[in-house]
């Protein structure tokens, strides 16, 4: 995960809770800083929350797969995520800001959120262990100051779950 253009400022742990329809937590040490919860096995709706904000992610489309992002309880979308067949994605916010979700390399288990100029905001890496820990999120200095960073971190793990082919995501 070493990147000469990427200085890690904060590292968060991703922990899986439950088996049938697992929830995921982003933790800074023992403190939960974000959660991902699937609302129902029958609906493609996931709730993401931090202590300050909550959003819903809804998958739409069949051949042109997209995810809508809404603040919890809001009637309109705040962002639209376009997904590609290989798991990569682009998010466009209502204000026009764009970020890109890409795999670090073909064989890598590390994904990155990047700005339009290519700066790395965060790296999300899946880990394969028998413990509830499923991954790590490493934030750059820019990633810790960006208002969209909490949403991008949670959305990134949602996209990783989808790309991994989880049936109960």
N, CA, C and O atoms as a DFTB+ gen file, in Angstrom:
676 C
 N C O
     1  1       0.811      -1.189       0.000
     2  2       0.000       0.000       0.000
     3  2       0.854       1.252       0.000
     4  3       0.307       2.352       0.072
     5  1       2.140       1.138      -0.076
     6  2       3.000       2.304      -0.045
     7  2       2.885       3.076      -1.345
     8  3       2.938       2.503      -2.434
     9  1       2.729       4.374      -1.216
    10  2       2.575       5.248      -2.354
    11  2       3.384       6.502      -2.055
    12  3       3.104       7.174      -1.063
    13  1       4.370       6.843      -2.867
    14  2       5.183       8.019      -2.572
    15  2       4.384       9.317      -2.570
    16  3       4.807      10.296      -1.956
    17  1       3.235       9.343      -3.246
    18  2       2.411      10.547      -3.301
    19  2       1.347      10.559      -2.207
    20  3       0.489      11.441      -2.182
    21  1       1.403       9.589      -1.311
    22  2       0.318       9.401      -0.354
    23  2       0.883       9.269       1.054
    24  3       1.472       8.245       1.400
    25  1       0.705      10.304       1.861
    26  2       1.159      10.261       3.250
    27  2      -0.043       9.980       4.144
    28  3      -1.007      10.744       4.160
    29  1       0.022       8.886       4.883
    30  2      -1.088       8.473       5.741
    31  2      -1.144       9.364       6.974
    32  3      -0.139       9.576       7.652
    33  1      -2.341       9.884       7.252
    34  2      -2.556      10.708       8.430
    35  2      -3.396       9.945       9.447
    36  3      -3.128      10.008      10.646
    37  1      -4.408       9.226       8.976
    38  2      -5.317       8.485       9.851
    39  2      -5.567       7.100       9.271
    40  3      -5.709       6.944       8.059
    41  1      -5.621       6.094      10.143
    42  2      -5.968       4.739       9.728
    43  2      -7.189       4.286      10.511
    44  3      -7.214       4.368      11.739
    45  1      -8.202       3.809       9.796
    46  2      -9.419       3.283      10.402
    47  2      -9.504       1.789      10.114
    48  3      -9.047       1.325       9.069
    49  1     -10.083       1.047      11.036
    50  2     -10.278      -0.388      10.870
    51  2     -11.726      -0.632      10.474
    52  3     -12.627       0.036      10.982
    53  1     -11.958      -1.575       9.578
    54  2     -13.311      -1.944       9.175
    55  2     -13.618      -3.299       9.797
    56  3     -12.875      -4.263       9.614
    57  1     -14.734      -3.360      10.545
    58  2     -15.100      -4.567      11.278
    59  2     -16.484      -5.019      10.845
    60  3     -17.403      -4.211      10.712
    61  1     -16.620      -6.314      10.626
    62  2     -17.901      -6.912      10.239
    63  2     -18.625      -7.369      11.498
    64  3     -18.025      -7.993      12.373
    65  1     -19.917      -7.056      11.590
    66  2     -20.766      -7.470      12.710
    67  2     -21.933      -8.284      12.165
    68  3     -22.744      -7.767      11.397
    69  1     -22.023      -9.536      12.550
    70  2     -23.119     -10.391      12.115
    71  2     -22.715     -11.288      10.963
    72  3     -21.652     -11.122      10.365
    73  1     -23.597     -12.255      10.659
    74  2     -23.295     -13.229       9.609
    75  2     -24.303     -13.159       8.470
    76  3     -23.912     -12.976       7.318
    77  1     -25.591     -13.300       8.767
    78  2     -26.597     -13.389       7.704
    79  2     -26.670     -12.106       6.879
    80  3     -26.478     -12.147       5.664
    81  1     -26.939     -10.984       7.510
    82  2     -26.939      -9.683       6.846
    83  2     -25.998      -8.782       7.634
    84  3     -26.455      -7.959       8.427
    85  1     -24.698      -8.923       7.429
    86  2     -23.746      -8.235       8.307
    87  2     -23.781      -6.716       8.169
    88  3     -24.018      -6.165       7.094
    89  1     -23.536      -6.070       9.292
    90  2     -23.300      -4.632       9.326
    91  2     -21.794      -4.439       9.356
    92  3     -21.051      -5.343       9.738
    93  1     -21.353      -3.274       8.958
    94  2     -19.928      -2.965       8.971
    95  2     -19.707      -1.679       9.747
    96  3     -20.491      -0.735       9.647
    97  1     -18.630      -1.653      10.520
    98  2     -18.278      -0.471      11.296
    99  2     -16.889       0.009      10.905
   100  3     -15.980      -0.796      10.705
   101  1     -16.730       1.315      10.797
   102  2     -15.408       1.926      10.670
   103  2     -15.027       2.382      12.066
   104  3     -15.768       3.122      12.714
   105  1     -13.863       1.935      12.526
   106  2     -13.450       2.238      13.888
   107  2     -12.106       2.951      13.903
   108  3     -11.191       2.619      13.150
   109  1     -12.017       3.933      14.776
   110  2     -10.749       4.606      15.061
   111  2     -10.372       4.152      16.463
   112  3     -10.815       4.736      17.452
   113  1      -9.554       3.113      16.546
   114  2      -9.295       2.473      17.832
   115  2     -10.549       1.725      18.249
   116  3     -11.015       0.848      17.523
   117  1     -11.095       2.056      19.398
   118  2     -12.331       1.427      19.884
   119  2     -13.568       2.260      19.560
   120  3     -14.689       1.833      19.834
   121  1     -13.377       3.434      18.984
   122  2     -14.485       4.356      18.721
   123  2     -15.061       4.093      17.333
   124  3     -14.326       4.071      16.345
   125  1     -16.382       3.893      17.260
   126  2     -17.059       3.699      15.977
   127  2     -17.285       5.069      15.345
   128  3     -17.954       5.928      15.920
   129  1     -16.717       5.263      14.153
   130  2     -16.847       6.554      13.469
   131  2     -17.771       6.474      12.255
   132  3     -18.063       7.498      11.638
   133  1     -18.234       5.275      11.904
   134  2     -19.151       5.117      10.783
   135  2     -19.714       3.712      10.733
   136  3     -19.069       2.761      11.177
   137  1     -20.932       3.577      10.187
   138  2     -21.558       2.259      10.045
   139  2     -22.211       2.125       8.675
   140  3     -22.646       3.108       8.075
   141  1     -22.269       0.894       8.199
   142  2     -22.995       0.521       6.977
   143  2     -23.990      -0.561       7.351
   144  3     -23.603      -1.592       7.900
   145  1     -25.279      -0.339       7.059
   146  2     -26.309      -1.322       7.402
   147  2     -27.236      -1.531       6.224
   148  3     -27.791      -0.572       5.688
   149  1     -27.404      -2.757       5.825
   150  2     -28.372      -3.113       4.786
   151  2     -29.749      -3.101       5.425
   152  3     -29.950      -3.728       6.465
   153  1     -30.700      -2.400       4.824
   154  2     -32.016      -2.242       5.420
   155  2     -32.880      -3.493       5.332
   156  3     -33.608      -3.817       6.270
   157  1     -32.799      -4.191       4.209
   158  2     -33.641      -5.371       4.006
   159  2     -33.003      -6.252       2.954
   160  3     -32.339      -5.767       2.039
   161  1     -33.207      -7.539       3.089
   162  2     -32.692      -8.453       2.070
   163  2     -33.475      -8.298       0.766
   164  3     -32.999      -8.702      -0.295
   165  1     -34.661      -7.723       0.840
   166  2     -35.536      -7.604      -0.331
   167  2     -35.368      -6.291      -1.075
   168  3     -35.909      -6.140      -2.170
   169  1     -34.636      -5.340      -0.516
   170  2     -34.480      -4.041      -1.163
   171  2     -33.000      -3.687      -1.306
   172  3     -32.196      -4.021      -0.436
   173  1     -32.640      -3.017      -2.394
   174  2     -31.229      -2.642      -2.607
   175  2     -30.865      -1.332      -1.904
   176  3     -30.258      -0.448      -2.507
   177  1     -31.237      -1.213      -0.635
   178  2     -31.038       0.032       0.103
   179  2     -30.094      -0.206       1.282
   180  3     -30.299      -1.121       2.078
   181  1     -29.068       0.621       1.382
   182  2     -28.103       0.537       2.478
   183  2     -28.044       1.888       3.168
   184  3     -28.047       2.934       2.518
   185  1     -27.989       1.852       4.494
   186  2     -27.874       3.085       5.264
   187  2     -26.435       3.234       5.739
   188  3     -25.850       2.300       6.287
   189  1     -25.879       4.407       5.524
   190  2     -24.527       4.728       5.981
   191  2     -24.645       5.878       6.967
   192  3     -25.381       6.837       6.732
   193  1     -23.917       5.778       8.070
   194  2     -24.022       6.863       9.046
   195  2     -22.707       7.093       9.779
   196  3     -21.902       6.183       9.979
   197  1     -22.530       8.339      10.164
   198  2     -21.447       8.767      11.044
   199  2     -22.140       9.460      12.212
   200  3     -23.352       9.667      12.153
   201  1     -21.425       9.822      13.260
   202  2     -22.088      10.552      14.349
   203  2     -22.717      11.873      13.889
   204  3     -23.665      12.349      14.514
   205  1     -22.209      12.467      12.813
   206  2     -22.705      13.772      12.360
   207  2     -23.735      13.694      11.241
   208  3     -24.581      14.582      11.134
   209  1     -23.690      12.649      10.395
   210  2     -24.546      12.596       9.210
   211  2     -24.988      11.167       8.917
   212  3     -24.384      10.197       9.375
   213  1     -26.075      11.071       8.129
   214  2     -26.545       9.765       7.646
   215  2     -26.960       9.896       6.195
   216  3     -27.437      10.947       5.767
   217  1     -26.772       8.809       5.430
   218  2     -27.137       8.773       4.019
   219  2     -27.764       7.427       3.706
   220  3     -27.640       6.469       4.469
   221  1     -28.443       7.375       2.565
   222  2     -28.891       6.089       2.038
   223  2     -28.265       5.899       0.665
   224  3     -28.139       6.843      -0.115
   225  1     -27.874       4.653       0.384
   226  2     -27.345       4.263      -0.921
   227  2     -28.356       3.309      -1.528
   228  3     -28.702       2.295      -0.921
   229  1     -28.832       3.630      -2.728
   230  2     -29.794       2.754      -3.397
   231  2     -29.263       2.384      -4.767
   232  3     -28.964       3.251      -5.588
   233  1     -29.149       1.084      -5.004
   234  2     -28.683       0.603      -6.307
   235  2     -29.843       0.645      -7.295
   236  3     -30.960       0.233      -6.982
   237  1     -29.556       1.152      -8.499
   238  2     -30.571       1.216      -9.549
   239  2     -29.945       0.747     -10.857
   240  3     -28.725       0.764     -11.018
   241  1     -30.787       0.333     -11.776
   242  2     -30.307      -0.055     -13.099
   243  2     -29.843      -1.491     -13.164
   244  3     -29.542      -2.121     -12.150
   245  1     -29.792      -1.994     -14.391
   246  2     -29.348      -3.365     -14.618
   247  2     -28.059      -3.366     -15.429
   248  3     -27.029      -3.850     -14.959
   249  1     -28.112      -2.831     -16.636
   250  2     -26.929      -2.808     -17.489
   251  2     -26.063      -1.577     -17.234
   252  3     -24.839      -1.643     -17.346
   253  1     -26.686      -0.468     -16.896
   254  2     -25.968       0.760     -16.551
   255  2     -26.184       0.982     -15.058
   256  3     -27.040       1.768     -14.652
   257  1     -25.406       0.287     -14.259
   258  2     -25.602       0.271     -12.815
   259  2     -25.169       1.589     -12.187
   260  3     -24.090       2.116     -12.462
   261  1     -26.036       2.091     -11.349
   262  2     -25.760       3.337     -10.645
   263  2     -26.191       3.178      -9.190
   264  3     -26.933       2.263      -8.836
   265  1     -25.713       4.077      -8.377
   266  2     -26.119       4.137      -6.974
   267  2     -26.498       5.580      -6.690
   268  3     -25.734       6.500      -6.981
   269  1     -27.679       5.774      -6.120
   270  2     -28.071       7.115      -5.706
   271  2     -27.654       7.308      -4.252
   272  3     -27.699       6.374      -3.451
   273  1     -27.252       8.519      -3.929
   274  2     -26.852       8.867      -2.563
   275  2     -27.761       9.993      -2.105
   276  3     -27.864      11.032      -2.758
   277  1     -28.426       9.772      -0.963
   278  2     -29.310      10.789      -0.403
   279  2     -29.009      10.983       1.072
   280  3     -28.742      10.015       1.784
   281  1     -29.049      12.212       1.533
   282  2     -29.018      12.395       2.987
   283  2     -30.254      11.703       3.569
   284  3     -31.317      11.725       2.950
   285  1     -30.129      11.099       4.731
   286  2     -31.246      10.357       5.325
   287  2     -32.480      11.244       5.426
   288  3     -32.422      12.348       5.968
   289  1     -33.589      10.752       4.903
   290  2     -34.853      11.467       4.956
   291  2     -35.051      12.519       3.885
   292  3     -36.131      13.104       3.803
   293  1     -34.053      12.778       3.067
   294  2     -34.166      13.803       2.019
   295  2     -34.896      13.233       0.803
   296  3     -34.745      12.052       0.491
   297  1     -35.688      14.064       0.111
   298  2     -36.421      13.584      -1.059
   299  2     -35.593      13.555      -2.344
   300  3     -36.000      12.927      -3.321
   301  1     -34.445      14.220      -2.358
   302  2     -33.651      14.284      -3.588
   303  2     -32.241      13.741      -3.366
   304  3     -31.742      13.692      -2.241
   305  1     -31.622      13.339      -4.457
   306  2     -30.266      12.798      -4.406
   307  2     -29.249      13.919      -4.213
   308  3     -29.404      15.012      -4.758
   309  1     -28.216      13.637      -3.438
   310  2     -27.117      14.596      -3.298
   311  2     -25.953      14.208      -4.197
   312  3     -25.063      15.016      -4.462
   313  1     -25.966      12.943      -4.671
   314  2     -24.894      12.477      -5.559
   315  2     -25.367      11.251      -6.323
   316  3     -26.300      10.559      -5.915
   317  1     -24.695      11.000      -7.446
   318  2     -24.980       9.824      -8.261
   319  2     -23.658       9.121      -8.550
   320  3     -22.687       9.743      -8.979
   321  1     -23.642       7.821      -8.309
   322  2     -22.439       7.015      -8.517
   323  2     -22.653       6.153      -9.750
   324  3     -23.629       5.407      -9.827
   325  1     -21.750       6.250     -10.711
   326  2     -21.779       5.395     -11.905
   327  2     -20.744       4.301     -11.707
   328  3     -19.565       4.581     -11.487
   329  1     -21.193       3.046     -11.787
   330  2     -20.298       1.904     -11.587
   331  2     -19.966       1.252     -12.911
   332  3     -20.782       1.232     -13.832
   333  1     -18.751       0.715     -12.999
   334  2     -18.329      -0.039     -14.173
   335  2     -18.305      -1.520     -13.825
   336  3     -18.388      -1.887     -12.653
   337  1     -18.192      -2.364     -14.829
   338  2     -18.213      -3.815     -14.626
   339  2     -17.064      -4.291     -13.743
   340  3     -17.189      -5.323     -13.084
   341  1     -15.950      -3.566     -13.714
   342  2     -14.771      -3.989     -12.954
   343  2     -14.739      -3.434     -11.529
   344  3     -13.730      -3.566     -10.837
   345  1     -15.825      -2.820     -11.092
   346  2     -15.910      -2.306      -9.731
   347  2     -15.522      -0.852      -9.586
   348  3     -15.800      -0.237      -8.557
   349  1     -14.882      -0.288     -10.602
   350  2     -14.500       1.116     -10.523
   351  2     -15.756       1.986     -10.582
   352  3     -16.796       1.567     -11.089
   353  1     -15.639       3.192     -10.057
   354  2     -16.808       4.058     -10.004
   355  2     -16.396       5.525     -10.038
   356  3     -15.245       5.890      -9.799
   357  1     -17.384       6.333     -10.345
   358  2     -17.230       7.789     -10.338
   359  2     -18.438       8.345      -9.600
   360  3     -19.572       7.950      -9.872
   361  1     -18.199       9.260      -8.668
   362  2     -19.305       9.902      -7.962
   363  2     -19.345      11.369      -8.372
   364  3     -18.325      12.057      -8.384
   365  1     -20.541      11.830      -8.707
   366  2     -20.751      13.233      -9.074
   367  2     -21.769      13.801      -8.090
   368  3     -22.907      13.337      -8.015
   369  1     -21.345      14.806      -7.345
   370  2     -22.231      15.447      -6.381
   371  2     -23.104      16.480      -7.079
   372  3     -22.797      16.911      -8.191
   373  1     -24.183      16.874      -6.432
   374  2     -25.110      17.853      -6.999
   375  2     -24.411      19.187      -7.278
   376  3     -24.813      19.917      -8.184
   377  1     -23.372      19.509      -6.508
   378  2     -22.645      20.764      -6.721
   379  2     -21.597      20.657      -7.831
   380  3     -20.885      21.624      -8.103
   381  1     -21.497      19.481      -8.476
   382  2     -20.573      19.294      -9.588
   383  2     -19.244      18.652      -9.226
   384  3     -18.492      18.259     -10.117
   385  1     -18.935      18.536      -7.939
   386  2     -17.678      17.895      -7.528
   387  2     -17.679      16.430      -7.943
   388  3     -18.707      15.755      -7.877
   389  1     -16.506      15.940      -8.377
   390  2     -16.371      14.545      -8.805
   391  2     -15.186      13.894      -8.112
   392  3     -14.163      14.530      -7.857
   393  1     -15.351      12.599      -7.810
   394  2     -14.278      11.793      -7.247
   395  2     -14.308      10.441      -7.937
   396  3     -15.347      10.005      -8.434
   397  1     -13.146       9.779      -7.963
   398  2     -13.013       8.520      -8.702
   399  2     -12.545       7.406      -7.774
   400  3     -11.633       7.595      -6.970
   401  1     -13.179       6.245      -7.896
   402  2     -12.866       5.065      -7.095
   403  2     -12.231       4.037      -8.015
   404  3     -12.879       3.524      -8.927
   405  1     -10.963       3.739      -7.771
   406  2     -10.214       2.841      -8.653
   407  2      -9.411       1.847      -7.838
   408  3      -9.026       2.119      -6.700
   409  1      -9.163       0.689      -8.439
   410  2      -8.250      -0.277      -7.842
   411  2      -6.838       0.243      -8.027
   412  3      -6.522       0.849      -9.051
   413  1      -5.986       0.006      -7.036
   414  2      -4.609       0.498      -7.106
   415  2      -3.857      -0.159      -8.253
   416  3      -3.098       0.504      -8.961
   417  1      -4.063      -1.459      -8.441
   418  2      -3.495      -2.183      -9.577
   419  2      -4.368      -3.407      -9.825
   420  3      -5.246      -3.717      -9.019
   421  1      -4.137      -4.095     -10.919
   422  2      -5.004      -5.203     -11.312
   423  2      -5.107      -6.275     -10.235
   424  3      -6.211      -6.732      -9.938
   425  1      -3.991      -6.691      -9.643
   426  2      -3.990      -7.782      -8.667
   427  2      -4.182      -7.303      -7.236
   428  3      -4.265      -8.123      -6.321
   429  1      -4.251      -6.036      -7.031
   430  2      -4.295      -5.470      -5.684
   431  2      -5.657      -5.654      -5.020
   432  3      -6.683      -5.746      -5.695
   433  1      -5.653      -5.705      -3.693
   434  2      -6.897      -5.682      -2.917
   435  2      -7.102      -4.291      -2.320
   436  3      -7.900      -4.109      -1.400
   437  1      -6.378      -3.325      -2.852
   438  2      -6.455      -1.946      -2.379
   439  2      -7.177      -1.083      -3.409
   440  3      -6.877      -1.124      -4.602
   441  1      -8.132      -0.305      -2.918
   442  2      -8.890       0.631      -3.744
   443  2      -8.551       2.037      -3.281
   444  3      -8.173       2.244      -2.128
   445  1      -8.688       3.009      -4.188
   446  2      -8.368       4.393      -3.849
   447  2      -9.481       5.334      -4.289
   448  3     -10.084       5.155      -5.347
   449  1      -9.742       6.339      -3.459
   450  2     -10.557       7.482      -3.855
   451  2      -9.589       8.560      -4.295
   452  3      -8.641       8.887      -3.580
   453  1      -9.831       9.116      -5.483
   454  2      -8.965      10.169      -6.029
   455  2      -9.805      11.374      -6.434
   456  3     -10.990      11.261      -6.747
   457  1      -9.147      12.530      -6.417
   458  2      -9.787      13.763      -6.875
   459  2      -9.728      13.813      -8.398
   460  3      -9.161      12.929      -9.040
   461  1     -10.317      14.853      -8.961
   462  2     -10.261      15.050     -10.414
   463  2      -8.830      15.252     -10.897
   464  3      -8.509      14.939     -12.043
   465  1      -7.969      15.776     -10.026
   466  2      -6.571      16.011     -10.400
   467  2      -5.676      14.809     -10.106
   468  3      -4.471      14.859     -10.356
   469  1      -6.253      13.732      -9.577
   470  2      -5.490      12.510      -9.330
   471  2      -4.902      12.373      -7.938
   472  3      -4.211      11.394      -7.657
   473  1      -5.165      13.341      -7.054
   474  2      -4.648      13.240      -5.685
   475  2      -5.387      12.136      -4.931
   476  3      -6.608      12.018      -5.033
   477  1      -4.644      11.333      -4.177
   478  2      -5.246      10.250      -3.399
   479  2      -5.827      10.820      -2.109
   480  3      -5.130      11.478      -1.337
   481  1      -7.124      10.555      -1.887
   482  2      -7.788      10.978      -0.653
   483  2      -7.741       9.875       0.391
   484  3      -7.501      10.119       1.574
   485  1      -7.978       8.644      -0.082
   486  2      -8.046       7.509       0.840
   487  2      -7.711       6.226       0.109
   488  3      -7.938       6.097      -1.094
   489  1      -7.163       5.272       0.862
   490  2      -6.943       3.920       0.361
   491  2      -7.734       2.970       1.242
   492  3      -7.677       3.053       2.469
   493  1      -8.469       2.071       0.612
   494  2      -9.267       1.082       1.323
   495  2      -8.731      -0.290       0.939
   496  3      -8.696      -0.638      -0.242
   497  1      -8.314      -1.070       1.929
   498  2      -7.708      -2.362       1.632
   499  2      -8.453      -3.476       2.352
   500  3      -8.630      -3.439       3.570
   501  1      -8.886      -4.466       1.582
   502  2      -9.504      -5.651       2.171
   503  2      -8.420      -6.508       2.798
   504  3      -7.321      -6.640       2.261
   505  1      -8.747      -7.088       3.942
   506  2      -7.841      -8.038       4.577
   507  2      -8.566      -9.371       4.664
   508  3      -9.791      -9.413       4.785
   509  1      -7.824     -10.434       4.603
   510  2      -8.419     -11.769       4.638
   511  2      -7.963     -12.465       5.910
   512  3      -6.891     -13.069       5.957
   513  1      -8.796     -12.369       6.944
   514  2      -8.476     -12.970       8.236
   515  2      -9.700     -13.710       8.749
   516  3     -10.790     -13.577       8.193
   517  1      -9.523     -14.479       9.797
   518  2     -10.638     -15.172      10.429
   519  2     -11.268     -14.325      11.528
   520  3     -12.207     -14.769      12.189
   521  1     -10.767     -13.123      11.728
   522  2     -11.316     -12.215      12.730
   523  2     -12.413     -11.370      12.082
   524  3     -12.550     -11.368      10.859
   525  1     -13.194     -10.653      12.894
   526  2     -14.223      -9.782      12.308
   527  2     -13.661      -8.627      11.481
   528  3     -14.389      -8.014      10.700
   529  1     -12.357      -8.321      11.647
   530  2     -11.767      -7.226      10.871
   531  2     -11.707      -7.622       9.403
   532  3     -11.179      -8.682       9.067
   533  1     -12.246      -6.778       8.527
   534  2     -12.255      -7.089       7.096
   535  2     -11.428      -6.120       6.268
   536  3     -11.221      -6.348       5.076
   537  1     -10.951      -5.041       6.880
   538  2     -10.177      -4.109       6.076
   539  2      -9.647      -2.924       6.853
   540  3      -9.913      -2.740       8.041
   541  1      -8.879      -2.127       6.117
   542  2      -8.296      -0.907       6.663
   543  2      -8.606       0.253       5.732
   544  3      -8.641       0.086       4.513
   545  1      -8.827       1.416       6.300
   546  2      -9.006       2.644       5.534
   547  2      -7.921       3.607       5.976
   548  3      -7.809       3.934       7.157
   549  1      -7.122       4.059       5.021
   550  2      -6.041       5.000       5.323
   551  2      -6.343       6.318       4.626
   552  3      -6.561       6.355       3.415
   553  1      -6.355       7.403       5.403
   554  2      -6.687       8.730       4.874
   555  2      -5.447       9.602       4.762
   556  3      -4.568       9.574       5.623
   557  1      -5.393      10.378       3.681
   558  2      -4.326      11.366       3.502
   559  2      -4.715      12.639       4.248
   560  3      -5.817      12.732       4.788
   561  1      -3.820      13.609       4.279
   562  2      -4.118      14.894       4.919
   563  2      -5.320      15.549       4.243
   564  3      -6.198      16.087       4.919
   565  1      -5.361      15.505       2.920
   566  2      -6.498      16.065       2.187
   567  2      -7.771      15.301       2.517
   568  3      -8.835      15.901       2.668
   569  1      -7.671      13.989       2.629
   570  2      -8.827      13.159       2.950
   571  2      -9.421      13.435       4.315
   572  3     -10.623      13.262       4.513
   573  1      -8.597      13.863       5.263
   574  2      -9.123      14.150       6.603
   575  2      -9.799      15.511       6.684
   576  3     -10.581      15.750       7.603
   577  1      -9.515      16.408       5.742
   578  2     -10.101      17.750       5.791
   579  2     -11.288      17.922       4.851
   580  3     -12.043      18.886       4.982
   581  1     -11.460      17.022       3.926
   582  2     -12.517      17.131       2.925
   583  2     -13.885      16.837       3.540
   584  3     -14.031      15.815       4.211
   585  1     -14.894      17.689       3.340
   586  2     -16.211      17.429       3.928
   587  2     -16.864      16.148       3.397
   588  3     -17.679      15.540       4.091
   589  1     -16.517      15.736       2.185
   590  2     -17.107      14.526       1.596
   591  2     -16.422      13.237       2.054
   592  3     -16.901      12.147       1.742
   593  1     -15.317      13.340       2.783
   594  2     -14.519      12.159       3.150
   595  2     -15.293      11.084       3.914
   596  3     -15.156       9.910       3.572
   597  1     -16.102      11.416       4.932
   598  2     -16.834      10.347       5.624
   599  2     -17.760       9.570       4.681
   600  3     -17.833       8.343       4.740
   601  1     -18.456      10.296       3.822
   602  2     -19.329       9.643       2.848
   603  2     -18.520       8.773       1.895
   604  3     -18.915       7.642       1.613
   605  1     -17.397       9.276       1.395
   606  2     -16.581       8.513       0.450
   607  2     -16.033       7.238       1.082
   608  3     -15.991       6.197       0.426
   609  1     -15.618       7.302       2.335
   610  2     -15.102       6.097       3.008
   611  2     -16.182       5.027       3.116
   612  3     -15.937       3.863       2.802
   613  1     -17.368       5.414       3.557
   614  2     -18.456       4.441       3.689
   615  2     -18.915       3.935       2.330
   616  3     -19.164       2.741       2.165
   617  1     -19.028       4.823       1.364
   618  2     -19.421       4.421       0.020
   619  2     -18.380       3.488      -0.591
   620  3     -18.733       2.536      -1.286
   621  1     -17.118       3.751      -0.340
   622  2     -16.058       2.878      -0.841
   623  2     -16.217       1.452      -0.353
   624  3     -16.075       0.512      -1.135
   625  1     -16.511       1.275       0.929
   626  2     -16.701      -0.085       1.452
   627  2     -17.968      -0.718       0.900
   628  3     -18.018      -1.931       0.700
   629  1     -18.984       0.085       0.655
   630  2     -20.196      -0.435       0.008
   631  2     -19.858      -0.941      -1.399
   632  3     -20.311      -2.015      -1.797
   633  1     -19.073      -0.180      -2.143
   634  2     -18.672      -0.589      -3.494
   635  2     -17.785      -1.837      -3.468
   636  3     -17.909      -2.699      -4.338
   637  1     -16.903      -1.941      -2.490
   638  2     -16.053      -3.129      -2.368
   639  2     -16.907      -4.365      -2.110
   640  3     -16.648      -5.426      -2.678
   641  1     -17.913      -4.238      -1.266
   642  2     -18.814      -5.371      -1.006
   643  2     -19.532      -5.789      -2.280
   644  3     -19.672      -6.982      -2.552
   645  1     -19.984      -4.827      -3.053
   646  2     -20.671      -5.146      -4.309
   647  2     -19.706      -5.814      -5.280
   648  3     -20.049      -6.823      -5.896
   649  1     -18.503      -5.262      -5.425
   650  2     -17.512      -5.820      -6.351
   651  2     -17.093      -7.227      -5.948
   652  3     -16.756      -8.046      -6.804
   653  1     -17.111      -7.511      -4.653
   654  2     -16.729      -8.842      -4.169
   655  2     -17.821      -9.868      -4.450
   656  3     -17.615     -11.067      -4.266
   657  1     -18.981      -9.396      -4.895
   658  2     -20.053     -10.313      -5.262
   659  2     -20.852     -10.846      -4.100
   660  3     -21.435     -11.927      -4.194
   661  1     -20.892     -10.108      -2.999
   662  2     -21.672     -10.558      -1.855
   663  2     -23.141     -10.628      -2.241
   664  3     -23.681      -9.678      -2.809
   665  1     -23.779     -11.725      -1.941
   666  2     -25.191     -11.908      -2.281
   667  2     -26.114     -11.151      -1.334
   668  3     -27.190     -10.704      -1.733
   669  1     -25.695     -11.008      -0.089
   670  2     -26.544     -10.353       0.909
   671  2     -25.992      -8.973       1.243
   672  3     -25.850      -8.633       2.417
   673  1     -25.687      -8.194       0.252
   674  2     -25.094      -6.894       0.520
   675  2     -26.175      -5.866       0.637
   676  3     -25.888      -4.691       0.864
